[in-house]
XYZ file of C-alpha atoms in Angstrom:
153
model
C 7.530 1.005 -3.507
C 8.930 -2.042 -5.288
C 10.621 -4.841 -3.321
C 12.562 -7.869 -4.596
C 13.484 -10.755 -2.296
C 14.940 -14.249 -2.635
C 14.949 -16.727 0.237
C 17.256 -19.645 1.022
C 15.028 -22.120 -0.879
C 15.222 -20.074 -4.103
C 11.727 -18.557 -4.016
C 11.812 -15.090 -5.608
C 9.194 -12.452 -4.857
C 8.613 -9.116 -6.579
C 6.155 -6.894 -4.705
C 4.696 -3.562 -5.793
C 3.195 -1.765 -2.774
C 0.671 1.008 -3.271
C 0.858 3.033 -0.040
C -1.888 5.529 0.824
C -1.043 7.951 3.667
C -2.812 10.588 5.731
C -1.179 12.960 8.229
C -1.999 16.173 10.020
C -0.157 18.741 12.117
C 3.299 20.225 11.681
C 5.343 19.767 14.842
C 3.003 17.050 16.163
C -0.052 15.179 14.999
C -1.280 11.804 13.850
C -0.925 9.748 10.719
C -2.439 6.653 9.117
C -1.564 4.400 6.212
C -2.970 1.615 4.050
C -0.655 -0.729 2.111
C -2.094 -2.592 -0.896
C 0.470 -5.103 -2.257
C 0.536 -6.833 -5.625
C 2.956 -9.787 -5.727
C 4.664 -11.940 -8.319
C 6.184 -15.160 -6.927
C 8.557 -17.467 -8.812
C 9.577 -20.873 -7.402
C 10.689 -24.311 -8.593
C 7.040 -25.351 -8.882
C 6.083 -22.401 -11.132
C 5.010 -18.805 -10.794
C 1.905 -16.957 -9.679
C 0.774 -13.384 -9.069
C -2.009 -11.578 -7.274
C -3.085 -9.353 -4.406
C -1.206 -9.865 -1.143
C -2.217 -9.184 2.449
C -3.442 -5.637 3.217
C -1.885 -3.629 6.078
C -3.644 -0.819 7.978
C -1.809 1.273 10.566
C -1.870 4.539 12.514
C -0.024 6.417 15.234
C 1.461 9.697 16.470
C 3.997 11.756 14.538
C 6.173 14.722 15.315
C 9.061 17.018 14.419
C 11.892 18.608 16.380
C 13.791 21.050 14.132
C 14.966 18.940 11.132
C 14.285 15.550 12.764
C 10.908 13.955 11.929
C 9.479 10.780 13.443
C 6.412 8.617 12.895
C 5.516 5.755 15.226
C 2.744 3.274 14.532
C 0.795 0.192 15.346
C -0.548 -1.842 12.427
C -2.462 -4.956 11.482
C -1.794 -7.056 8.393
C -4.968 -8.895 7.425
C -5.000 -12.273 5.609
C -6.753 -10.802 2.555
C -4.443 -12.257 -0.097
C -5.270 -15.390 -2.035
C -2.497 -18.027 -2.292
C -0.012 -15.103 -2.409
C -0.834 -14.073 1.161
C 0.508 -15.613 4.359
C -2.915 -16.609 5.744
C -2.438 -15.033 9.177
C -3.206 -11.870 11.135
C 0.036 -10.041 12.027
C 0.370 -7.229 14.585
C 3.164 -4.693 14.089
C 4.809 -1.800 15.893
C 7.277 0.509 14.218
C 9.214 3.736 14.083
C 10.161 5.763 11.000
C 12.616 8.668 11.191
C 13.874 11.332 8.784
C 16.670 13.822 9.247
C 16.695 16.698 6.721
C 19.748 18.880 6.261
C 19.059 22.577 7.008
C 18.755 23.395 3.278
C 16.420 20.361 2.795
C 18.553 19.092 -0.125
C 19.596 15.806 1.522
C 17.886 13.382 3.911
C 18.632 10.225 5.856
C 15.731 7.932 6.773
C 15.561 5.037 9.202
C 12.940 2.352 9.732
C 12.414 -0.197 12.488
C 9.517 -2.647 12.699
C 8.699 -5.551 15.000
C 6.159 -8.016 13.615
C 4.231 -10.233 16.035
C 3.384 -12.953 13.516
C 0.066 -14.722 13.741
C -0.642 -18.380 13.186
C -1.854 -19.717 9.859
C -3.261 -23.126 8.895
C 0.121 -24.845 8.678
C 2.545 -23.176 11.102
C 3.296 -20.451 13.615
C 6.167 -18.417 12.118
C 8.655 -16.706 14.467
C 8.277 -13.002 15.180
C 10.315 -10.692 12.909
C 12.460 -7.589 13.389
C 13.152 -5.371 10.372
C 15.521 -2.418 10.075
C 16.318 -0.180 7.131
C 18.171 2.952 6.097
C 17.696 5.201 3.070
C 19.641 8.215 1.852
C 17.992 10.644 -0.561
C 18.887 13.794 -2.498
C 16.497 16.428 -3.797
C 16.792 16.593 -7.591
C 14.080 19.204 -8.191
C 11.071 20.609 -6.347
C 9.050 17.572 -7.493
C 11.650 14.770 -7.459
C 13.727 13.206 -4.677
C 16.061 10.331 -5.597
C 17.003 7.824 -2.918
C 18.398 4.360 -2.335
C 18.686 2.198 0.724
C 18.806 -1.204 2.336
C 16.448 -3.154 4.535
C 17.208 -6.282 6.526
C 15.212 -8.954 8.309
C 17.316 -9.135 11.464
C 15.350 -11.831 13.289
């Protein structure tokens, strides 16, 4: 997953997230994930790149007909160098997917609340994210999708 962002002060960030996942069960089960980010940051004072903060999460998952859901709790550890945020964040979230009966088209939703930790310089406000993604099956191996995500709070 590749993410581009630009904040109100003009700082641009390009992040490439490697996401490792595990899940079991069909109609119900559990799942876990590990997110390893690599970031490139460009600002008025120059640019830098490196490993960001690692996130580890797990939770229950399930399916009712063509509606799939995954809920989770996660921790983001301050493992990044100057690219990281220097704090321990606690997160809760819900991911959903609706597949059409022929499994050719899907709509995905994401909600996450981030209880931000405190770093050396400040205590950032908590954050609420939401996102939506629509995707179409191109072949048995490829699904093409696009969507939006928003920091709502």
